[in-house]
XYZ file of C-alpha atoms in Angstrom:
751
model
C 18.294 -14.629 33.640
C 20.523 -12.520 31.379
C 21.100 -9.932 34.091
C 21.877 -12.674 36.643
C 24.619 -14.123 34.425
C 26.053 -10.908 33.009
C 25.434 -8.550 35.967
C 23.994 -5.767 33.773
C 20.916 -5.431 31.518
C 21.203 -6.374 27.868
C 20.888 -2.697 26.902
C 24.295 -2.011 28.501
C 25.963 -4.417 26.084
C 23.801 -3.304 23.123
C 24.538 0.415 23.542
C 28.007 0.366 25.153
C 31.405 -0.543 23.773
C 34.101 -2.832 25.134
C 37.159 -1.267 26.829
C 40.204 -2.477 28.801
C 40.948 -0.461 31.947
C 44.411 -1.931 32.610
C 47.381 0.401 32.165
C 49.493 -2.133 30.311
C 49.431 -1.910 26.475
C 47.050 -4.184 24.624
C 49.819 -5.550 22.420
C 51.341 -7.184 25.493
C 48.018 -8.980 26.114
C 47.948 -10.175 22.520
C 51.571 -11.291 22.727
C 50.952 -13.217 25.950
C 47.867 -14.930 24.517
C 49.844 -16.028 21.454
C 52.763 -17.071 23.657
C 50.426 -19.192 25.784
C 49.083 -20.900 22.683
C 52.581 -21.530 21.356
C 53.914 -22.692 24.728
C 51.114 -25.184 25.230
C 51.571 -26.426 21.677
C 55.316 -26.852 22.138
C 54.718 -28.735 25.368
C 52.366 -31.136 23.585
C 54.888 -31.751 20.780
C 57.739 -32.319 23.257
C 55.722 -34.793 25.313
C 53.972 -36.612 22.506
C 56.161 -39.753 22.899
C 55.018 -39.999 26.509
C 51.330 -39.745 25.629
C 49.284 -42.798 25.985
C 47.472 -44.051 22.941
C 44.287 -42.533 24.348
C 45.612 -38.964 24.018
C 46.902 -39.094 20.473
C 45.263 -37.405 17.479
C 42.459 -34.904 17.893
C 42.096 -35.557 21.638
C 45.372 -33.829 22.420
C 44.265 -30.856 20.351
C 40.971 -30.618 22.296
C 42.798 -30.560 25.619
C 45.241 -27.968 24.286
C 42.333 -25.744 23.167
C 40.634 -25.948 26.571
C 43.854 -25.082 28.447
C 44.626 -22.210 26.061
C 41.089 -20.786 26.368
C 41.393 -20.805 30.155
C 44.776 -19.053 30.085
C 43.507 -16.472 27.554
C 40.478 -15.719 29.756
C 42.635 -15.267 32.872
C 45.043 -12.990 30.983
C 42.106 -10.911 29.711
C 40.843 -10.433 33.281
C 44.246 -9.004 34.267
C 43.651 -6.168 31.783
C 40.359 -5.304 33.584
C 37.689 -5.625 30.842
C 34.708 -3.276 31.078
C 31.821 -1.735 29.137
C 31.733 2.029 28.548
C 28.157 3.217 28.051
C 26.380 6.562 27.808
C 23.824 6.987 30.591
C 21.382 9.614 31.756
C 22.455 11.699 34.719
C 20.061 11.197 37.574
C 17.684 14.022 38.580
C 18.862 16.098 35.613
C 16.693 14.496 32.918
C 12.992 14.332 32.164
C 11.282 11.026 31.444
C 8.058 11.578 29.451
C 5.493 8.975 30.546
C 2.708 8.889 27.921
C -0.442 6.880 28.624
C -2.924 6.134 25.841
C -6.258 7.741 26.815
C -8.312 6.661 23.811
C -11.553 4.685 23.918
C -9.895 1.410 22.945
C -8.012 1.490 26.281
C -11.369 1.055 28.049
C -11.691 -2.502 26.692
C -11.593 -5.268 29.280
C -9.542 -8.127 27.866
C -9.414 -9.984 31.196
C -10.806 -8.298 34.321
C -9.581 -4.741 34.420
C -9.614 -2.449 31.411
C -6.381 -1.853 29.536
C -6.054 1.595 31.060
C -6.688 0.297 34.554
C -3.941 -2.274 33.985
C -1.584 0.530 32.885
C -2.406 2.678 35.916
C -1.945 -0.307 38.230
C 1.461 -1.044 36.659
C 2.721 2.492 37.239
C 1.269 2.791 40.728
C 2.675 -0.553 41.856
C 6.193 0.836 41.927
C 7.325 1.594 38.383
C 6.431 5.284 38.523
C 8.037 5.643 41.965
C 11.258 4.016 40.705
C 11.413 6.430 37.768
C 10.721 9.432 40.004
C 13.539 8.414 42.351
C 16.033 8.783 39.524
C 14.555 11.325 37.113
C 12.067 14.131 36.706
C 8.889 12.490 35.431
C 6.241 14.251 33.336
C 2.872 12.597 32.725
C 0.978 12.943 29.438
C -2.301 11.606 28.072
C -2.406 10.536 24.400
C -5.341 11.004 22.053
C -5.335 13.082 18.887
C -2.250 14.724 20.476
C -0.374 14.587 23.799
C -1.585 16.674 26.738
C 0.253 17.238 30.012
C -1.501 15.907 33.134
C -0.618 16.053 36.824
C -1.792 12.646 38.018
C -2.844 9.316 36.530
C -6.329 9.844 37.996
C -7.012 12.360 35.214
C -7.091 9.561 32.648
C -10.567 8.567 31.469
C -10.150 6.486 28.253
C -12.551 8.717 26.318
C -10.407 10.207 23.549
C -12.030 9.485 20.138
C -8.744 8.698 18.347
C -5.149 7.614 18.848
C -2.446 9.428 16.869
C 0.863 8.157 18.185
C 2.965 9.799 15.487
C 1.530 13.254 16.097
C 2.020 12.930 19.848
C 5.641 11.804 19.490
C 6.314 14.684 17.122
C 5.158 17.078 19.851
C 7.537 15.463 22.351
C 10.397 15.585 19.845
C 9.755 19.315 19.456
C 9.793 19.747 23.240
C 13.120 17.874 23.393
C 14.679 20.777 21.487
C 14.455 22.917 24.640
C 14.008 20.360 27.446
C 16.375 17.583 28.596
C 13.988 14.742 27.753
C 16.053 11.612 28.174
C 13.500 9.014 27.084
C 9.823 8.401 26.397
C 7.719 5.665 28.002
C 4.586 4.936 25.951
C 1.870 2.765 27.517
C -0.606 1.921 24.764
C -2.392 -0.812 22.855
C -0.828 0.565 19.659
C -4.228 1.006 17.979
C -3.110 4.035 15.983
C -5.786 5.664 13.791
C -3.535 7.847 11.640
C -2.128 5.112 9.443
C 1.074 4.586 11.435
C 4.058 6.700 12.347
C 5.404 8.637 9.390
C 9.024 8.729 8.307
C 9.379 12.398 9.256
C 8.524 11.697 12.907
C 10.806 8.663 13.083
C 13.650 10.623 11.516
C 13.211 13.432 14.049
C 13.250 10.982 16.974
C 16.359 9.299 15.598
C 18.064 12.642 14.999
C 17.492 13.619 18.618
C 18.454 10.077 19.738
C 15.264 10.021 21.780
C 14.387 6.406 22.641
C 10.732 5.416 22.857
C 10.168 2.546 25.285
C 6.784 0.954 24.696
C 4.589 -1.084 27.037
C 1.890 -3.035 25.210
C -1.563 -3.633 26.680
C -4.420 -5.755 25.402
C -4.744 -9.006 23.526
C -3.117 -9.238 20.128
C -6.179 -11.052 18.819
C -9.796 -10.418 19.847
C -12.261 -13.285 19.974
C -15.790 -13.391 18.553
C -15.452 -10.380 16.302
C -15.977 -9.599 12.625
C -14.335 -6.397 11.393
C -14.313 -4.639 8.046
C -10.621 -3.966 7.522
C -10.838 -2.193 4.151
C -13.259 -0.839 1.568
C -11.631 -0.083 -1.784
C -13.750 1.456 -4.504
C -13.117 4.059 -7.172
C -13.925 7.601 -6.023
C -14.934 8.607 -9.572
C -17.091 6.843 -12.127
C -19.006 7.503 -15.303
C -22.756 7.718 -15.068
C -24.321 4.268 -15.298
C -20.987 2.444 -15.029
C -20.622 -0.963 -13.465
C -18.153 -0.867 -10.581
C -16.483 -3.359 -8.295
C -15.826 -2.786 -4.592
C -13.159 -4.796 -2.776
C -13.995 -5.425 0.873
C -11.376 -6.786 3.290
C -12.820 -8.728 6.226
C -10.944 -9.717 9.369
C -12.596 -12.076 11.838
C -11.801 -14.286 14.770
C -14.045 -16.985 16.147
C -16.461 -17.259 13.209
C -14.475 -19.288 10.673
C -16.723 -21.345 8.407
C -19.884 -19.434 9.324
C -22.077 -17.621 6.810
C -22.595 -13.875 6.822
C -24.352 -11.378 4.570
C -22.369 -8.574 2.958
C -24.366 -5.517 1.862
C -23.516 -2.404 -0.132
C -25.930 0.516 -0.058
C -26.016 4.072 -1.335
C -28.604 6.750 -1.916
C -31.010 5.051 0.479
C -31.143 1.697 -1.324
C -29.241 -1.573 -1.449
C -26.914 -1.652 -4.457
C -25.491 -5.150 -3.943
C -25.854 -7.967 -1.440
C -24.640 -11.558 -1.173
C -23.912 -14.365 1.250
C -20.285 -15.110 2.057
C -18.526 -17.824 4.060
C -16.053 -16.447 6.587
C -12.572 -17.816 6.046
C -10.929 -20.099 8.581
C -7.695 -18.141 8.038
C -9.270 -15.070 9.634
C -8.783 -12.688 6.710
C -10.358 -12.531 3.275
C -11.166 -10.163 0.431
C -14.639 -10.170 -1.093
C -15.944 -8.255 -4.100
C -19.304 -6.604 -4.684
C -20.405 -5.392 -8.109
C -22.889 -2.572 -8.472
C -24.166 0.088 -10.848
C -22.980 3.650 -10.219
C -26.376 4.999 -11.264
C -27.085 8.636 -12.192
C -24.643 11.506 -11.691
C -23.969 13.129 -8.346
C -22.036 12.649 -5.108
C -23.025 9.506 -3.219
C -22.097 8.008 0.143
C -21.534 4.277 -0.163
C -21.793 2.088 2.921
C -20.658 -1.526 3.111
C -21.628 -3.618 6.113
C -21.651 -7.154 7.426
C -24.841 -8.159 9.179
C -24.217 -8.900 12.902
C -23.569 -12.503 13.907
C -24.812 -14.118 17.089
C -22.270 -13.701 19.878
C -20.316 -10.916 18.177
C -18.678 -8.648 20.758
C -18.218 -5.461 18.731
C -20.845 -4.351 16.218
C -19.415 -0.875 15.644
C -16.705 -2.149 13.253
C -19.130 -3.929 10.906
C -19.525 -1.013 8.509
C -17.416 1.413 6.475
C -18.352 4.467 4.390
C -16.787 5.914 1.244
C -17.701 8.748 -1.128
C -18.289 8.250 -4.854
C -18.556 11.032 -7.406
C -20.574 9.887 -10.426
C -19.675 12.173 -13.303
C -22.433 13.430 -15.577
C -21.984 14.437 -19.202
C -20.842 12.749 -22.388
C -17.319 11.510 -23.056
C -16.555 11.800 -26.744
C -14.906 9.074 -28.818
C -13.591 9.694 -32.338
C -14.264 6.632 -34.516
C -12.393 6.463 -37.844
C -13.736 3.860 -40.283
C -12.368 3.180 -43.750
C -15.346 1.354 -45.268
C -19.100 0.938 -44.669
C -19.734 -2.284 -42.725
C -22.167 -3.821 -40.265
C -19.802 -3.509 -37.281
C -19.692 0.278 -37.693
C -23.471 0.526 -37.641
C -23.996 -1.716 -34.618
C -21.245 -0.093 -32.538
C -22.866 3.301 -33.003
C -26.314 1.881 -32.293
C -25.101 0.228 -29.037
C -24.359 3.594 -27.412
C -27.090 5.712 -28.942
C -28.811 6.210 -25.583
C -25.775 5.825 -23.335
C -25.704 8.759 -20.880
C -21.901 8.790 -20.715
C -20.659 7.915 -24.228
C -20.908 9.891 -27.455
C -19.366 8.601 -30.698
C -18.192 11.139 -33.256
C -17.474 9.150 -36.411
C -15.909 9.770 -39.782
C -16.645 7.078 -42.358
C -14.811 6.993 -45.682
C -17.496 6.290 -48.274
C -15.322 6.925 -51.360
C -11.654 7.738 -51.780
C -12.212 11.464 -51.296
C -15.469 11.594 -49.376
C -16.059 11.409 -45.616
C -19.428 10.866 -43.935
C -19.565 12.446 -40.464
C -21.937 11.532 -37.649
C -22.323 12.773 -34.072
C -20.495 16.063 -34.732
C -21.062 18.974 -32.337
C -20.592 21.753 -34.903
C -20.913 21.826 -38.709
C -17.171 22.364 -39.205
C -16.051 19.540 -36.865
C -13.874 17.105 -38.875
C -14.718 19.077 -42.018
C -11.078 18.796 -43.098
C -10.873 15.126 -42.148
C -8.842 13.614 -39.337
C -7.401 16.321 -37.024
C -3.995 17.615 -38.061
C -3.280 19.558 -34.870
C -2.650 17.665 -31.619
C -4.837 20.049 -29.615
C -7.791 19.276 -31.921
C -7.356 15.521 -31.443
C -6.913 16.041 -27.711
C -10.483 17.363 -27.493
C -11.644 13.725 -27.658
C -11.445 11.240 -24.782
C -11.064 8.097 -26.856
C -10.125 6.971 -30.351
C -11.209 3.953 -32.425
C -9.352 2.929 -35.585
C -11.418 0.587 -37.757
C -10.708 -0.848 -41.179
C -8.519 2.002 -42.324
C -4.940 1.625 -43.545
C -1.990 3.224 -41.778
C -1.183 5.218 -44.926
C -4.468 7.111 -44.455
C -2.691 9.194 -41.796
C 0.100 11.688 -42.344
C 3.292 11.428 -40.242
C 2.088 14.391 -38.185
C -1.240 12.683 -37.527
C 0.383 9.393 -36.437
C 2.603 11.342 -34.035
C -0.519 13.079 -32.691
C -2.160 9.660 -32.163
C 0.834 8.527 -30.118
C 0.743 11.706 -28.018
C -3.014 11.298 -27.634
C -2.395 8.095 -25.697
C 0.975 8.826 -24.126
C 0.655 12.495 -23.147
C -3.082 13.127 -23.281
C -3.886 9.847 -21.500
C -6.630 8.840 -23.930
C -7.806 5.344 -24.808
C -7.125 3.824 -28.254
C -9.029 0.818 -29.623
C -7.911 -1.053 -32.752
C -10.567 -3.058 -34.625
C -10.102 -5.842 -37.156
C -10.760 -5.345 -40.855
C -9.508 -5.766 -44.414
C -7.274 -2.703 -43.997
C -6.599 -2.993 -40.269
C -3.751 -4.258 -38.116
C -1.195 -6.267 -40.129
C -3.186 -6.044 -43.371
C -3.379 -2.278 -42.960
C 0.371 -1.754 -42.639
C 0.385 -0.968 -38.908
C 3.717 -2.759 -38.525
C 5.466 0.614 -38.340
C 6.236 3.127 -35.615
C 4.557 4.526 -33.601
C 1.856 1.851 -33.876
C 4.321 -0.934 -33.057
C 4.723 0.798 -29.687
C 1.049 1.552 -29.171
C -0.366 -1.859 -30.032
C -0.675 -4.341 -27.142
C 0.394 -7.084 -29.555
C 3.267 -7.761 -31.918
C 1.613 -7.997 -35.339
C 2.458 -11.001 -37.528
C 4.879 -10.336 -40.388
C 2.449 -11.462 -43.079
C -0.609 -10.334 -45.017
C -4.121 -11.802 -45.407
C -4.566 -12.099 -41.669
C -8.256 -11.102 -41.916
C -10.412 -14.196 -42.491
C -14.145 -14.423 -43.173
C -15.150 -17.582 -41.364
C -17.261 -18.354 -38.322
C -15.505 -18.687 -34.978
C -16.668 -18.814 -31.361
C -15.482 -16.362 -28.741
C -14.403 -17.605 -25.324
C -13.223 -15.799 -22.203
C -9.860 -16.332 -20.554
C -9.560 -16.523 -16.768
C -8.732 -12.808 -16.733
C -11.798 -12.106 -18.856
C -14.080 -14.002 -16.495
C -12.920 -11.757 -13.664
C -13.021 -8.503 -15.629
C -15.960 -6.101 -15.532
C -15.096 -5.140 -19.093
C -16.455 -8.513 -20.271
C -19.453 -8.581 -17.927
C -22.569 -8.813 -20.117
C -24.932 -9.716 -17.263
C -25.140 -8.461 -13.695
C -24.335 -11.828 -12.189
C -20.762 -12.999 -12.878
C -21.662 -16.694 -13.215
C -24.582 -15.980 -15.564
C -22.366 -13.649 -17.588
C -19.682 -16.298 -18.061
C -22.321 -18.865 -19.019
C -23.831 -16.401 -21.506
C -20.465 -16.010 -23.254
C -20.493 -19.736 -23.941
C -23.728 -19.526 -25.933
C -23.059 -16.312 -27.879
C -23.495 -16.696 -31.659
C -20.418 -17.268 -33.779
C -18.467 -14.241 -34.938
C -18.622 -13.608 -38.676
C -14.861 -13.102 -39.077
C -11.570 -12.820 -37.199
C -8.083 -11.478 -37.677
C -4.760 -12.807 -36.425
C -3.472 -9.993 -34.195
C -0.126 -11.642 -33.478
C 1.511 -12.232 -30.086
C 0.453 -10.328 -26.949
C 3.211 -8.207 -25.437
C 4.545 -9.118 -21.960
C 2.537 -6.400 -20.203
C -0.713 -7.057 -22.075
C -3.810 -8.828 -20.723
C -5.737 -11.245 -22.949
C -9.408 -11.169 -21.953
C -10.941 -13.230 -24.780
C -9.826 -15.438 -27.644
C -11.206 -17.408 -30.601
C -10.632 -20.972 -31.737
C -9.590 -20.671 -35.389
C -9.239 -24.232 -36.629
C -7.600 -25.455 -33.444
C -5.407 -22.366 -33.204
C -6.440 -20.170 -30.278
C -5.907 -16.543 -31.251
C -6.292 -13.473 -29.003
C -9.605 -11.699 -29.512
C -9.571 -8.914 -26.927
C -6.200 -7.663 -25.618
C -5.598 -4.612 -23.420
C -2.509 -2.787 -22.174
C -1.555 0.455 -20.438
C 0.644 2.846 -22.397
C 2.008 6.083 -20.956
C -0.860 7.946 -19.284
C -3.421 6.090 -21.415
C -4.365 2.609 -22.536
C -4.762 0.650 -25.786
C -6.734 -2.406 -26.867
C -7.217 -4.692 -29.850
C -10.557 -6.311 -30.695
C -9.630 -8.660 -33.531
C -13.003 -9.146 -35.180
C -15.487 -7.122 -37.166
C -18.268 -9.651 -36.658
C -19.634 -8.962 -33.207
C -22.739 -7.479 -34.862
C -24.050 -11.079 -35.087
C -24.410 -11.051 -31.287
C -27.254 -8.615 -31.878
C -28.755 -10.051 -35.063
C -28.688 -13.740 -34.141
C -30.212 -13.460 -30.663
C -33.722 -12.789 -29.335
C -34.988 -9.232 -29.429
C -34.663 -8.744 -25.689
C -31.045 -9.914 -25.521
C -28.785 -6.887 -25.040
C -25.449 -8.674 -24.620
C -23.955 -7.000 -27.715
C -24.935 -3.505 -26.562
C -23.755 -4.234 -23.024
C -20.368 -5.508 -24.214
C -19.727 -2.451 -26.381
C -20.835 -0.034 -23.678
C -18.479 -1.710 -21.242
C -15.601 -1.687 -23.734
C -16.066 1.953 -24.738
C -16.401 3.021 -21.102
C -13.056 1.325 -20.514
C -11.625 3.328 -23.431
C -12.639 6.705 -21.942
C -13.205 5.962 -18.250
C -9.684 6.820 -17.090
C -8.938 9.596 -19.580
C -7.833 12.637 -17.578
C -8.855 16.199 -18.290
C -6.399 19.117 -18.336
C -7.048 19.494 -14.615
C -6.796 16.396 -12.423
C -7.775 16.912 -8.784
C -6.749 14.506 -6.041
C -6.023 14.145 -2.359
C -3.641 11.678 -0.670
C -6.320 10.721 1.858
C -10.001 10.850 0.975
C -11.096 9.299 4.283
C -10.452 11.564 7.267
C -10.897 9.969 10.694
C -11.183 12.460 13.569
C -8.725 14.717 11.711
C -9.895 17.574 9.522
C -6.664 18.421 7.700
C -6.847 17.542 4.011
C -4.371 18.258 1.237
C -5.971 19.416 -2.019
C -3.831 18.733 -5.094
C -4.240 19.401 -8.788
C -2.132 18.513 -11.811
C -2.659 21.132 -14.502
C -1.808 20.898 -18.217
C -2.205 23.321 -21.094
C -3.992 22.763 -24.412
C -1.055 20.680 -25.636
C -1.309 18.662 -22.415
C 2.117 19.856 -21.314
C 2.593 20.727 -17.646
C 1.379 24.274 -16.957
C 3.532 25.941 -14.304
C 2.015 29.424 -14.653
C -1.664 28.679 -14.028
C -4.036 30.192 -11.501
C -5.731 27.351 -9.627
C -8.449 27.456 -7.010
C -10.820 25.016 -5.359
C -14.372 25.655 -4.261
C -15.007 23.311 -1.323
C -18.656 22.521 -0.588
C -19.336 21.094 2.864
C -21.996 18.650 4.094
C -24.223 21.545 5.190
C -24.055 23.246 1.773
C -21.603 25.939 2.840
C -18.711 26.714 0.495
C -15.231 28.177 0.698
C -12.757 29.093 -2.039
C -9.161 27.969 -1.539
C -6.199 29.075 -3.662
C -3.796 26.304 -4.694
C -0.115 27.180 -5.011
C 2.616 25.642 -7.218
C 4.717 22.839 -5.771
C 8.366 23.946 -6.207
C 9.753 20.527 -7.187
C 6.769 19.299 -9.224
C 6.050 21.365 -12.360
C 2.349 21.646 -13.108
C 1.305 20.473 -9.638
C -0.578 22.803 -7.274
C -1.531 22.141 -3.656
C -3.071 23.627 -0.529
C -3.973 22.419 2.961
C -7.517 22.916 4.200
C -9.426 22.059 7.360
C -12.702 20.129 7.187
C -14.358 21.345 10.372
C -17.472 19.171 10.366
C -18.039 15.450 9.805
C -19.681 14.448 6.540
C -19.035 14.358 2.794
C -17.257 17.149 0.937
C -16.730 17.951 -2.730
C -13.986 20.240 -4.003
C -14.450 21.728 -7.486
C -11.022 22.681 -8.843
C -10.669 25.130 -11.756
C -7.562 26.408 -13.524
C -6.878 29.377 -15.798
C -3.825 30.386 -17.788
C -3.397 34.024 -18.770
C -7.114 34.516 -18.142
C -8.110 31.588 -20.398
C -9.902 28.643 -18.756
C -7.921 25.401 -18.942
C -10.483 23.110 -17.383
C -11.918 21.818 -14.159
C -12.192 18.671 -12.099
C -13.660 17.637 -8.769
C -12.694 15.397 -5.884
C -14.608 14.046 -2.929
C -13.555 13.277 0.612
C -15.279 12.452 3.867
C -14.613 13.179 7.527
C -15.735 10.609 10.113
C -15.573 11.515 13.806
C -15.661 9.040 16.672
C -15.459 5.947 14.449
C -11.741 5.166 14.253
C -11.534 3.703 17.771
C -14.113 1.065 16.813
C -11.601 -0.591 14.497
C -8.315 -2.457 15.038
C -8.902 -2.677 18.774
C -6.480 -5.539 19.340
C -2.983 -4.666 20.537
C -0.807 -3.642 17.586
C 2.304 -5.240 19.013
C 4.129 -5.055 15.691
C 3.858 -1.247 15.614
C 4.996 -0.893 19.243
C 7.952 -3.230 18.731
C 9.090 -1.504 15.546
C 8.725 1.933 17.135
C 10.908 0.886 20.060
C 13.460 -0.853 17.846
C 13.842 2.027 15.379
C 14.282 4.648 18.111
C 16.657 2.706 20.342
C 14.111 1.805 23.003
C 12.619 -1.502 24.163
C 9.214 -3.149 23.982
C 7.830 -4.451 27.285
C 4.829 -6.408 28.390
C 3.244 -5.571 31.762
C 4.970 -8.663 33.196
C 8.546 -7.604 32.401
C 8.076 -3.826 32.600
C 9.788 -3.803 36.005
C 13.137 -3.874 34.144
C 12.317 -0.563 32.470
C 13.449 1.695 35.343
C 16.982 0.215 35.188
C 17.306 -0.108 31.416
C 15.930 3.321 30.579
C 19.101 4.960 31.918
C 21.172 4.003 28.884
C 20.126 6.748 26.484
C 22.047 9.300 24.439
C 19.330 11.956 24.664
C 19.068 14.594 27.382
C 21.975 15.230 29.787
C 24.316 12.250 29.761
C 27.686 11.034 30.955
C 29.905 7.999 30.426
C 29.658 5.114 32.873
C 32.165 2.271 33.245
C 30.757 -1.169 34.002
C 33.463 -3.650 35.085
C 33.087 -7.174 33.746
C 35.667 -9.233 35.694
C 33.219 -10.169 38.473
C 30.333 -11.263 36.234
C 28.929 -14.665 37.339
C 29.277 -15.892 33.789
C 33.084 -15.473 34.028
C 33.264 -17.770 37.051
C 30.941 -20.241 35.349
C 33.058 -20.169 32.188
C 36.277 -20.895 34.146
C 34.495 -23.709 35.950
C 33.104 -25.058 32.673
C 36.529 -25.090 30.960
C 38.261 -26.970 33.806
C 35.299 -29.292 34.333
C 35.160 -30.141 30.652
C 38.885 -30.918 30.596
C 38.619 -33.108 33.690
C 35.584 -35.000 32.360
C 37.298 -35.631 29.015
C 40.474 -36.843 30.691
C 38.421 -39.157 32.905
C 36.523 -40.495 29.934
C 39.744 -41.089 27.998
C 41.384 -42.706 31.025
C 44.212 -40.214 31.590
C 43.167 -38.443 34.791
């Protein structure tokens, strides 16, 4: 319809610019248009006494506007309006026709497969039209683009679709070949995570338009698909973890399904879920990480009756469960029950070790859990590097004045620079009563302490969870979330509490107490720098052990969970990572490591290497090199040749001295990506076309492509002039202006 009215495709007007071909100056046109407006206005003023009553007021102005618009249009036509547009020169440019050859194109949404529909579209005249004007090159698209001679070579068997990589290849070819445009026939089911900014920028720089033709339904019926599986790739031995599973379904809203999580040959978690009517939902599964080692975790939804695709019902991730003890330094200023029961709670914990220093008299310290006889022999560490040897820190009932200024600064750097966890406990000489209303503790604390003393009270209060606490694994004292929340409601009263003040804006309150009608925060957490801090404003949780049956382990479980939170995210001097731990049909992986020295400052002169162990037990050593713009960061690219789980053990040395080590896990899956997201990704195809200057087509309107593709600024081009005076819309506009005037005059009785 647009082309019928305006003579040319919309792309001509979108990419061209308006010109006047007449030889007369434009200022004369402007002057004549203004003169016509003034002349008509003067005529109306001169004849106003002769107007009938029906033409007075706004009606005369309407008729004047219609007459002036008609005169202005006719004057404009005398100056020969036209559109100047850049167009490809025929037979001098290459049009790259790229057809998706991946397995998802073999799906039959109606009768024929998507690829058959694409071949039929090209063979029904589109390809012949393109070949009559341009040189056409055919390509198949899978993990890359490959030149083919005929469409009969397509087989829809490629195990993955990587549109970005294929377009990057064509952009590179455009540096030496006159490629005027790209035609991409695909369902848009890209497996590489989308088209990266680098590829888009290169296409835009070369002004290479990508015209997309979308095939397949945008929504598949009778299918349940796992759209995401988010779980930590590292965990402490025996930790409780939560996996977030994103489910996308169509046609099964309201039906029940079973969600399972397995690893190491056994089911770790399983529960019934109700599929959302909205089509998308996020479900959580809680499980125990178990003993140390590298584990493959698989989440799956049991098949439902009538489901069309069962290959997208499962996802796999790799989890590295770290063995070994994480050490926490616990400083206590007085002997008390809480100290004893905290230590007892983690006595047999495989991941937590408490090193404690208890002040028994003013000048005497009792040490427990020390690794060597001289550890803490001089009291609290005075050197930052000595404090940094611990992963967590607990400050009990000990006054702020116990620490020297150098030690308080080291505590701040322990959290901020080292990334350690710091837990403040209540007590007679803790928090506000201990003088912690001074820097740097005012920054470290997740609360603003009250400006008063005697905040520590010995009276019985009940603990209760907040909404955030009910959802948090930190407060989970039983495996089942509902049972855990119910158990909190029957826990014995705490023996004491302390007013910790007001939580800071970024803090999270997980539990509170009811102190005489005044609800005070009990457990508050917050991130600070690279680390995290928390306040537990009681010293009476020991009653949870003493006042319950012998078999009740809620007190031990709570403290294990809390102390694992304190040390669980504490980084070592070497932190290994990779931007993508899940490789789908693509073996390239980037190994990265952030390295720090003994002071936990960025080490830019380290020697870093990774020992990569493959799924078959083979190993390879890879040297990591410094990143020029990121001090202390080292990286290297490596190819995972075989599918399966990998572990990379990264070590760093500085001047021959070991700095530390870390490990990361990743997994390569081959032939699985095409089982997911098999509906047409129309959004990706439309955005790709829009951002490169092309157009998105459906098979029904793709016949316009051969005419519209000409207006490109890539390849070998020239300027074309498209005259506008004979557009049908001009005639219709003239007719509309005069008809409107006549109808109004007739209605007002002045014809």
